[in-house]
Coordinates of N, CA and C in Angstrom, one line a residue:
M1 N 207.9 73.0 30.9 CA 209.3 72.6 29.9 C 209.1 70.9 29.7
K2 N 210.2 70.9 29.2 CA 209.8 69.1 28.6 C 211.0 68.6 28.9
I3 N 210.8 67.3 29.4 CA 211.7 66.5 30.0 C 211.7 64.8 29.4
L4 N 212.8 64.7 28.9 CA 212.3 63.1 28.3 C 213.1 62.3 29.4
I5 N 212.4 61.0 29.3 CA 213.2 59.9 30.5 C 213.5 58.7 29.8
V6 N 214.7 58.3 29.6 CA 215.3 56.9 29.0 C 215.4 56.2 30.6
E7 N 214.5 55.4 30.5 CA 214.9 53.9 31.5 C 214.3 53.0 31.5
D8 N 214.9 52.0 31.3 CA 214.2 50.6 31.4 C 213.3 49.8 32.0
E9 N 213.4 50.2 33.7 CA 212.3 49.9 34.3 C 211.2 50.7 34.2
A10 N 210.0 49.9 33.9 CA 208.7 50.5 33.7 C 208.3 51.4 35.0
G11 N 208.2 50.6 36.5 CA 208.3 51.0 37.6 C 208.4 52.6 37.8
I12 N 209.7 52.6 37.8 CA 210.4 53.7 37.5 C 210.1 54.4 36.9
V13 N 209.5 54.6 35.4 CA 209.4 55.8 34.7 C 207.6 55.8 35.1
Q14 N 207.1 54.8 35.3 CA 205.7 55.2 35.6 C 205.7 56.1 37.1
F15 N 206.7 55.9 37.8 CA 206.9 56.8 39.1 C 207.4 57.8 38.4
L16 N 208.5 58.3 38.0 CA 208.5 59.9 37.4 C 207.9 60.3 36.8
K17 N 206.9 59.7 35.5 CA 206.2 60.7 34.8 C 205.3 61.0 35.8
Q18 N 204.5 60.6 36.3 CA 203.2 60.9 37.4 C 203.7 62.0 38.0
G19 N 205.1 62.1 38.6 CA 205.5 62.8 39.9 C 205.8 64.4 39.2
L20 N 206.9 63.7 37.5 CA 206.7 65.2 37.4 C 205.8 65.6 36.5
E21 N 204.8 64.9 36.0 CA 203.6 65.4 35.4 C 202.8 66.5 36.4
E22 N 202.7 66.0 37.6 CA 202.0 66.5 38.7 C 202.6 68.0 38.8
E23 N 203.7 68.0 38.6 CA 205.1 69.8 38.6 C 204.7 70.0 37.8
G24 N 204.1 69.6 36.6 CA 203.6 70.8 35.6 C 204.9 70.3 34.1
Y25 N 205.3 69.2 34.7 CA 206.6 69.0 32.9 C 206.0 68.2 31.8
E26 N 206.0 68.3 30.7 CA 205.8 67.5 29.6 C 206.9 66.5 29.7
I27 N 206.2 65.1 30.0 CA 207.3 64.2 30.5 C 207.0 63.0 28.5
S28 N 208.2 63.0 28.3 CA 208.3 61.5 26.9 C 209.0 60.6 27.6
T29 N 208.7 59.2 27.0 CA 209.7 58.4 27.6 C 210.6 57.5 26.8
A30 N 211.4 56.3 27.1 CA 212.0 55.4 26.4 C 212.3 53.8 26.6
L31 N 212.3 53.1 26.5 CA 212.3 51.7 27.5 C 213.8 51.2 27.0
D32 N 214.7 52.0 25.6 CA 215.8 51.3 25.6 C 216.8 52.7 24.9
G33 N 218.1 52.9 25.0 CA 218.6 53.5 24.7 C 218.5 54.3 22.9
L34 N 218.5 53.0 22.5 CA 217.7 53.6 20.8 C 216.9 54.5 20.6
L35 N 216.2 54.3 21.3 CA 214.5 54.9 21.3 C 214.7 55.8 21.7
G36 N 215.7 56.2 22.9 CA 215.5 57.2 23.3 C 216.6 58.5 22.4
F37 N 217.3 57.6 21.8 CA 217.8 58.6 20.6 C 217.2 58.8 19.3
E38 N 216.0 57.9 19.4 CA 215.1 58.8 17.9 C 214.4 59.9 18.1
L39 N 213.8 59.6 19.8 CA 213.2 60.6 20.5 C 214.1 62.3 19.9
F40 N 215.3 61.4 21.3 CA 215.5 63.2 21.0 C 216.4 63.5 19.9
K41 N 216.0 63.2 18.4 CA 216.5 63.6 17.6 C 215.5 64.3 16.7
K42 N 214.1 63.5 16.9 CA 212.6 64.3 16.6 C 212.1 65.1 17.5
E43 N 212.5 65.6 18.8 CA 211.9 66.6 19.6 C 212.7 67.0 20.0
S44 N 212.1 68.8 20.4 CA 212.9 69.5 21.1 C 213.1 69.0 22.7
F45 N 213.8 68.9 23.5 CA 213.1 68.4 24.9 C 214.5 69.6 26.3
D46 N 213.8 69.8 27.1 CA 214.6 71.1 27.7 C 215.7 70.2 28.9
L47 N 215.4 69.1 28.8 CA 216.2 68.3 30.0 C 216.3 66.6 29.8
I48 N 217.4 65.8 30.3 CA 216.8 64.5 30.0 C 217.4 63.3 31.4
L49 N 216.7 62.7 31.7 CA 216.5 61.9 33.2 C 216.7 60.7 32.2
L50 N 218.4 60.3 32.3 CA 219.1 58.9 31.9 C 219.3 57.8 32.7
D51 N 219.1 56.2 32.7 CA 219.5 55.6 33.3 C 220.8 55.0 32.2
W52 N 221.9 54.1 33.5 CA 223.2 53.8 32.6 C 223.1 52.9 31.5
M53 N 222.5 51.5 32.1 CA 222.3 50.5 32.0 C 221.3 50.0 30.9
L54 N 221.0 50.1 29.9 CA 220.4 50.5 28.8 C 220.5 49.5 28.2
P55 N 219.2 49.0 27.5 CA 218.8 47.8 26.5 C 219.6 48.7 24.9
K56 N 220.0 47.8 24.3 CA 220.1 48.1 22.6 C 221.4 49.4 22.9
M57 N 221.4 50.2 23.4 CA 222.5 51.3 23.4 C 222.2 51.9 25.1
N58 N 223.7 51.9 25.7 CA 223.6 51.9 27.3 C 223.7 53.6 27.2
G59 N 223.8 54.0 28.5 CA 223.4 55.6 28.9 C 224.3 56.2 28.5
L60 N 225.9 55.4 28.5 CA 226.8 56.6 28.3 C 227.0 56.9 26.7
E61 N 227.1 55.5 26.1 CA 226.6 55.7 24.6 C 226.3 56.8 24.3
L62 N 224.4 56.7 25.1 CA 223.7 57.8 24.7 C 223.7 59.3 24.7
C63 N 224.5 58.9 26.0 CA 225.3 60.6 26.2 C 226.0 61.0 25.3
K64 N 226.6 60.6 25.3 CA 228.4 60.8 24.2 C 227.5 61.5 22.8
A65 N 226.4 60.3 22.2 CA 225.7 60.8 21.1 C 224.9 62.0 21.1
I66 N 224.1 61.9 22.3 CA 223.6 63.4 22.4 C 224.2 65.0 22.7
R67 N 225.7 64.8 23.4 CA 226.6 65.6 23.5 C 227.2 66.1 22.1
I68 N 226.8 64.9 21.2 CA 227.8 65.7 19.7 C 227.0 66.5 18.9
K69 N 225.1 66.3 19.3 CA 224.3 67.0 19.1 C 224.1 68.3 19.1
D70 N 224.3 68.1 20.7 CA 223.6 69.6 21.8 C 224.5 69.6 22.8
K71 N 225.1 70.5 23.2 CA 226.7 70.5 24.1 C 225.7 71.2 25.0
T72 N 224.5 71.9 25.2 CA 223.9 72.5 26.4 C 222.8 71.8 27.1
I73 N 222.2 71.1 26.3 CA 220.6 70.8 27.2 C 221.5 70.0 28.6
P74 N 220.5 69.9 29.4 CA 221.1 69.0 30.7 C 220.8 67.6 30.8
I75 N 222.0 67.2 31.1 CA 221.7 65.7 31.2 C 221.8 65.0 32.5
I76 N 220.7 64.1 33.5 CA 220.9 63.9 34.5 C 220.9 62.6 34.6
F77 N 222.3 61.5 35.2 CA 222.0 60.0 35.0 C 221.6 60.0 36.4
L78 N 220.4 58.6 36.3 CA 219.9 58.1 37.0 C 220.2 55.9 37.7
T79 N 221.5 56.0 38.2 CA 221.9 55.2 38.2 C 222.1 54.0 39.9
A80 N 222.2 52.7 39.6 CA 222.6 52.0 40.5 C 224.4 52.4 40.7
K81 N 224.5 52.5 39.4 CA 226.6 52.8 39.5 C 227.0 53.6 40.7
D82 N 228.0 52.7 41.5 CA 227.8 54.3 42.7 C 229.3 54.0 43.1
T83 N 230.3 53.8 42.0 CA 231.7 54.2 42.6 C 232.2 55.2 42.1
I84 N 233.2 56.0 42.9 CA 233.5 57.0 42.5 C 234.0 57.2 40.9
Q85 N 234.9 56.2 40.7 CA 235.0 55.6 39.3 C 234.1 55.5 38.1
E86 N 233.2 55.2 38.5 CA 231.7 54.8 37.5 C 231.1 56.7 37.9
T87 N 231.0 56.9 38.9 CA 230.4 58.8 38.3 C 231.5 59.7 38.1
I88 N 233.0 59.6 38.2 CA 233.8 60.3 36.7 C 233.7 59.8 35.4
E89 N 233.1 58.5 35.1 CA 232.9 58.0 34.1 C 232.0 58.6 33.4
G90 N 230.9 57.9 34.3 CA 229.5 59.2 33.7 C 229.8 60.8 33.5
L91 N 230.1 61.4 34.6 CA 230.5 62.8 34.0 C 231.1 63.1 32.9
K92 N 231.7 62.3 32.8 CA 233.3 62.6 31.2 C 232.8 62.5 30.3
S93 N 231.1 61.4 30.1 CA 230.1 61.2 28.7 C 229.5 62.7 28.5
G94 N 229.6 63.4 29.7 CA 228.8 64.7 29.4 C 227.4 64.9 29.9
A95 N 228.0 63.7 30.8 CA 226.2 64.6 32.4 C 226.9 65.7 32.6
N96 N 225.6 66.7 32.9 CA 225.8 67.8 34.2 C 225.5 66.9 35.3
D97 N 224.9 66.0 36.1 CA 224.4 65.5 37.2 C 224.3 64.3 37.4
Y98 N 224.6 63.7 38.6 CA 224.5 62.3 38.8 C 223.4 61.9 40.0
I99 N 222.6 61.5 39.9 CA 221.8 61.2 41.0 C 222.0 59.0 41.3
K100 N 222.4 58.8 42.6 CA 222.3 57.1 43.0 C 221.0 56.7 43.2
K101 N 220.6 55.6 42.6 CA 219.2 55.1 42.6 C 219.8 54.2 44.4
P102 N 218.5 53.5 45.3 CA 217.0 54.3 44.5 C 217.3 55.9 45.3
F103 N 216.8 57.4 45.3 CA 216.7 58.1 45.1 C 215.5 58.8 45.7
S104 N 215.7 60.4 46.7 CA 214.6 60.6 46.2 C 213.8 61.3 45.6
F105 N 212.6 61.6 45.5 CA 211.8 62.5 44.5 C 211.8 63.6 44.5
D106 N 212.0 63.9 46.1 CA 212.2 65.6 46.2 C 213.5 65.9 45.7
E107 N 214.8 65.4 46.2 CA 216.0 65.0 46.2 C 215.7 66.0 44.2
L108 N 215.4 64.6 43.3 CA 215.4 65.0 42.5 C 214.9 66.1 41.4
L109 N 213.6 66.4 42.0 CA 213.4 67.9 42.0 C 213.8 69.0 42.2
E110 N 214.6 68.7 42.8 CA 215.0 70.1 43.4 C 216.3 70.3 42.1
R111 N 217.4 69.0 41.9 CA 218.4 69.3 41.0 C 217.8 69.8 39.8
I112 N 216.4 69.1 39.2 CA 215.6 69.5 38.1 C 215.6 71.0 38.0
K113 N 215.1 71.4 39.0 CA 214.7 73.1 39.0 C 216.0 73.8 39.4
I114 N 217.4 73.3 39.5 CA 218.5 73.9 40.0 C 219.1 74.0 38.6
H115 N 219.1 72.8 37.6 CA 219.4 72.8 36.4 C 218.7 73.6 35.5
F116 N 217.4 73.8 35.7 CA 216.8 74.9 34.5 C 216.7 76.0 34.9
R117 N 217.1 76.2 36.9 CA 217.4 78.3 36.4 C 218.4 78.4 36.3
N118 N 219.9 77.5 36.0 CA 220.9 77.7 35.4 C 221.0 78.1 34.0
Q119 N 220.3 77.2 33.8 CA 220.1 77.3 31.5 C 219.2 78.5 31.9
D120 N 218.3 78.8 32.7 CA 217.7 79.9 31.9 C 218.2 81.6 31.8
E121 N 219.2 81.4 33.5 CA 219.9 83.0 33.4 C 220.8 82.6 32.0
N122 N 221.4 81.4 31.4 CA 222.6 81.8 30.1 C 221.5 81.9 29.1
E123 N 220.0 82.1 29.2 CA 219.3 81.8 27.9 C 219.1 83.5 27.1
V124 N 219.6 83.1 25.8 CA 219.2 84.9 24.9 C 218.6 83.5 23.8
L125 N 217.3 84.3 23.6 CA 216.3 84.3 22.5 C 216.4 84.9 21.1
T126 N 216.1 85.1 20.1 CA 216.1 86.3 19.0 C 214.6 86.0 18.9
L127 N 214.1 86.6 18.1 CA 213.3 87.1 17.1 C 213.3 88.3 16.0
G128 N 213.7 87.6 15.0 CA 213.9 88.8 13.9 C 214.7 89.7 14.4
T129 N 214.8 91.5 14.6 CA 215.7 92.3 15.2 C 215.4 92.2 16.7
I130 N 214.5 91.7 17.2 CA 214.3 91.2 18.6 C 215.1 90.6 19.7
E131 N 215.6 90.4 20.6 CA 216.9 90.3 21.6 C 216.3 89.8 23.2
I132 N 215.8 88.5 23.8 CA 215.8 88.7 24.4 C 216.8 88.1 25.9
N133 N 217.5 88.7 26.6 CA 218.4 88.0 27.7 C 218.0 87.8 29.0
V134 N 217.8 86.4 29.1 CA 217.1 86.3 30.4 C 217.5 86.5 31.2
G135 N 218.9 86.2 31.5 CA 219.8 86.6 32.9 C 219.8 88.0 33.3
L136 N 219.9 88.8 32.5 CA 219.9 90.1 32.4 C 219.0 90.7 32.4
H137 N 217.7 90.0 31.9 CA 216.2 90.9 31.8 C 216.3 91.8 31.3
Q138 N 216.5 91.5 30.4 CA 216.5 93.1 29.0 C 216.2 92.8 27.7
V139 N 215.9 93.1 27.2 CA 214.7 93.2 25.9 C 215.7 94.3 24.9
L140 N 216.1 93.9 23.8 CA 217.4 94.5 22.7 C 216.2 94.6 21.6
T141 N 216.1 96.2 20.6 CA 215.2 95.8 19.6 C 215.9 96.9 18.6
D142 N 216.8 95.9 17.4 CA 218.0 97.1 16.2 C 218.9 97.3 17.6
G143 N 219.1 97.0 18.3 CA 220.2 97.2 19.5 C 219.8 97.8 20.7
N144 N 218.6 98.7 20.6 CA 218.3 99.2 22.0 C 217.8 98.8 22.6
I145 N 217.6 99.3 24.1 CA 217.3 98.4 25.0 C 215.7 98.9 25.3
A146 N 214.3 98.2 25.5 CA 213.1 98.8 25.1 C 212.6 98.0 26.5
A147 N 212.1 99.5 27.8 CA 212.0 99.3 29.0 C 210.5 98.5 28.8
L148 N 210.5 97.3 28.8 CA 209.1 96.1 29.2 C 208.8 96.2 30.7
T149 N 207.3 96.3 31.1 CA 207.2 96.0 32.4 C 207.5 94.4 33.2
Q150 N 207.8 93.6 33.9 CA 207.6 92.3 34.2 C 206.7 91.9 33.4
R151 N 205.4 92.0 33.4 CA 204.5 91.4 32.5 C 204.5 91.5 31.2
E152 N 205.2 92.3 30.9 CA 205.5 92.7 29.6 C 206.6 91.9 29.0
F153 N 207.3 91.3 29.5 CA 208.5 90.9 29.3 C 208.1 89.0 29.4
E154 N 207.0 88.9 30.4 CA 207.3 87.3 30.2 C 206.2 86.8 29.1
L155 N 205.2 88.0 29.0 CA 204.7 87.5 27.8 C 205.3 87.4 26.3
L156 N 206.5 88.7 26.0 CA 207.4 88.6 25.3 C 208.2 87.4 25.2
Y157 N 208.0 86.4 25.9 CA 209.5 86.0 26.4 C 208.4 84.7 25.7
Y158 N 207.4 84.1 26.5 CA 206.4 83.1 26.5 C 206.0 83.1 24.7
L159 N 205.8 84.1 24.2 CA 205.9 83.8 22.7 C 207.0 83.5 22.1
I160 N 207.8 84.7 22.1 CA 209.0 83.9 21.6 C 209.5 82.3 21.7
K161 N 209.8 82.0 22.7 CA 209.6 80.6 23.8 C 209.1 79.8 22.5
N162 N 208.1 80.2 22.7 CA 206.8 79.2 21.9 C 207.2 79.3 20.1
K163 N 208.5 80.4 20.0 CA 208.3 80.8 18.4 C 208.1 79.3 17.3
G164 N 206.9 79.8 16.2 CA 206.0 79.3 15.3 C 205.4 78.5 15.8
K165 N 204.7 78.5 17.2 CA 203.5 78.5 16.7 C 202.3 78.9 18.0
V166 N 200.9 78.5 17.3 CA 200.1 79.1 17.8 C 199.6 79.3 19.4
C167 N 199.9 80.3 19.7 CA 199.6 80.8 21.5 C 198.2 80.8 21.8
T168 N 197.2 80.1 22.1 CA 195.7 80.3 22.2 C 195.8 81.3 23.1
R169 N 194.8 82.0 23.4 CA 194.8 82.8 24.6 C 194.4 82.1 25.9
T170 N 193.9 81.0 25.7 CA 193.7 80.4 27.0 C 195.0 80.0 27.3
Q171 N 195.7 79.4 26.9 CA 197.3 78.8 27.2 C 198.2 80.0 27.8
I172 N 198.0 81.4 26.8 CA 198.6 82.5 28.0 C 198.4 82.8 29.4
I173 N 196.5 83.1 29.0 CA 196.3 83.3 30.3 C 196.8 82.4 31.6
E174 N 196.6 81.1 31.0 CA 196.8 80.0 32.2 C 198.8 80.0 32.9
D175 N 199.5 80.2 31.3 CA 200.8 80.0 31.8 C 201.6 81.1 31.6
V176 N 200.9 82.4 31.6 CA 201.8 84.0 31.7 C 201.2 84.3 33.1
W177 N 199.3 84.3 32.9 CA 198.9 85.0 34.2 C 199.0 83.8 35.2
D178 N 198.8 82.6 34.9 CA 198.3 81.8 35.7 C 197.3 81.6 36.5
I179 N 196.1 82.1 35.5 CA 194.8 82.5 36.1 C 194.0 80.9 35.2
H180 N 193.5 80.0 36.0 CA 193.4 78.8 35.5 C 191.8 78.6 35.6
F181 N 190.9 79.8 35.6 CA 189.7 79.8 35.6 C 189.1 81.0 34.9
D182 N 187.6 81.2 34.0 CA 187.4 82.0 33.3 C 187.6 83.1 33.4
Y183 N 188.0 84.3 32.6 CA 188.7 85.7 32.8 C 188.9 85.8 31.5
D184 N 189.0 87.2 31.5 CA 188.7 87.8 30.1 C 190.0 88.4 29.4
T185 N 190.3 87.7 28.7 CA 191.5 87.6 28.0 C 192.0 88.6 27.3
G186 N 191.0 89.4 27.0 CA 190.7 91.0 26.5 C 192.3 91.4 26.8
V187 N 192.7 91.5 28.1 CA 193.5 92.0 28.9 C 195.0 91.4 28.2
I188 N 194.7 90.6 27.7 CA 195.9 90.3 26.8 C 196.3 91.1 26.0
D189 N 195.4 91.8 24.7 CA 195.7 92.6 23.9 C 196.0 93.8 24.3
V190 N 195.6 94.0 25.3 CA 196.2 95.5 26.3 C 197.6 95.5 26.0
F191 N 198.2 94.4 26.9 CA 199.4 94.3 26.7 C 200.6 93.7 25.2
M192 N 199.8 93.5 24.3 CA 200.2 93.5 23.3 C 200.4 94.7 22.4
N193 N 199.7 95.5 22.5 CA 199.7 96.6 22.0 C 200.8 97.6 22.1
S194 N 201.3 97.3 24.2 CA 202.4 98.2 24.7 C 203.3 97.5 24.4
I195 N 203.7 96.5 24.3 CA 204.9 95.3 23.7 C 204.8 96.4 22.2
R196 N 204.3 96.4 21.6 CA 204.5 96.9 20.0 C 205.2 98.3 19.7
K197 N 204.5 99.1 21.0 CA 205.0 100.3 20.9 C 206.2 100.5 21.1
K198 N 206.1 99.6 22.6 CA 208.4 99.8 23.3 C 208.9 99.3 22.4
L199 N 208.4 98.0 21.7 CA 209.1 98.0 20.6 C 209.2 98.7 19.3
N200 N 208.7 99.5 19.0 CA 208.6 100.3 17.6 C 208.5 99.4 16.3
L201 N 207.7 98.3 17.2 CA 207.3 97.5 15.8 C 206.3 97.9 14.7
K202 N 207.0 98.0 13.4 CA 205.4 98.5 12.3 C 205.0 97.4 11.7
K203 N 204.1 97.7 10.9 CA 203.4 96.3 9.7 C 204.3 95.3 9.5
E204 N 205.9 96.3 8.7 CA 206.7 95.0 7.6 C 207.4 94.4 8.5
D205 N 207.7 94.8 9.8 CA 208.2 93.9 10.2 C 208.2 93.7 12.1
D206 N 206.7 93.3 11.9 CA 205.9 92.9 13.0 C 205.4 91.6 13.1
Y207 N 206.5 90.7 14.1 CA 206.7 89.2 13.7 C 206.1 88.6 14.6
I208 N 205.0 89.6 15.5 CA 204.1 88.7 16.2 C 202.6 88.9 15.8
K209 N 202.3 88.0 15.2 CA 201.5 88.1 14.4 C 199.9 87.7 15.3
T210 N 198.7 88.6 14.9 CA 197.0 88.1 15.9 C 196.7 87.4 15.0
I211 N 196.3 86.0 15.7 CA 195.4 84.9 15.4 C 194.1 85.1 15.7
R212 N 193.0 86.3 14.8 CA 191.9 86.5 15.5 C 191.3 85.6 15.9
G213 N 190.8 85.8 16.7 CA 189.8 85.1 18.1 C 190.3 83.3 18.7
I214 N 191.4 83.6 18.2 CA 192.4 82.3 18.9 C 193.8 83.2 20.0
G215 N 194.4 83.6 19.1 CA 195.7 83.6 20.1 C 196.5 84.4 18.9
Y216 N 198.0 84.0 19.4 CA 198.8 84.7 18.6 C 200.3 83.6 17.9
I217 N 200.9 84.4 17.6 CA 202.0 83.2 17.3 C 203.4 84.1 16.9
A218 N 204.6 84.1 17.2 CA 205.8 84.3 16.8 C 206.1 84.1 15.9
N219 N 206.4 84.5 14.8 CA 207.3 84.0 13.2 C 208.1 85.0 12.8
E220 N 208.9 84.6 12.2 CA 210.5 85.3 11.8 C 209.8 85.2 10.0
I221 N 209.1 84.3 10.0 CA 207.7 84.6 8.4 C 207.6 85.4 8.7
L222 N 207.5 87.0 7.8 CA 206.2 88.0 7.5 C 205.4 87.6 6.4

């Protein structure tokens, strides 16, 4: 998961970046609102942590600008603004949550996890004729339900979530199997063969390509 932190206090940025990276998140940072908006437009993020009092473009302006382009990405305000009216103003600008400074890192972490869970429950991914409904834990191909095992579901979800990117065998073993030591990655091929059979994928509509000696890529460009 990728998180964008837009905060002008360098100490807070470093504290959050280090803590969240230790939890396995990929972090990008911006020290002013304008740079934060430019990063948002260039990259894909899963959640944004946003200060209110920012140089060049304040948090309210940035939140509203982001909402014009993306209605769903979770935005959490981190701010010393603490009146009821200010809280309401922040939420009306499009924020999903509001945490007052100083805050507990553990509380922030739990809030982030809750937003990711809520996001996942509503997530639907597609790859050609394949559709994954995360909330229902259901895979459809040409409108028909495919009976995948839990591990097959996780592997297919991972590849489609990273659509257009080459996923190496090492990445797959670490991220899907949660194995971080030398391991026979040939097991991935066994699962992929099973997924292809269950989805009834033929060569002309196989959207998941094997990159020999490297890994796999899910792509709608055949």
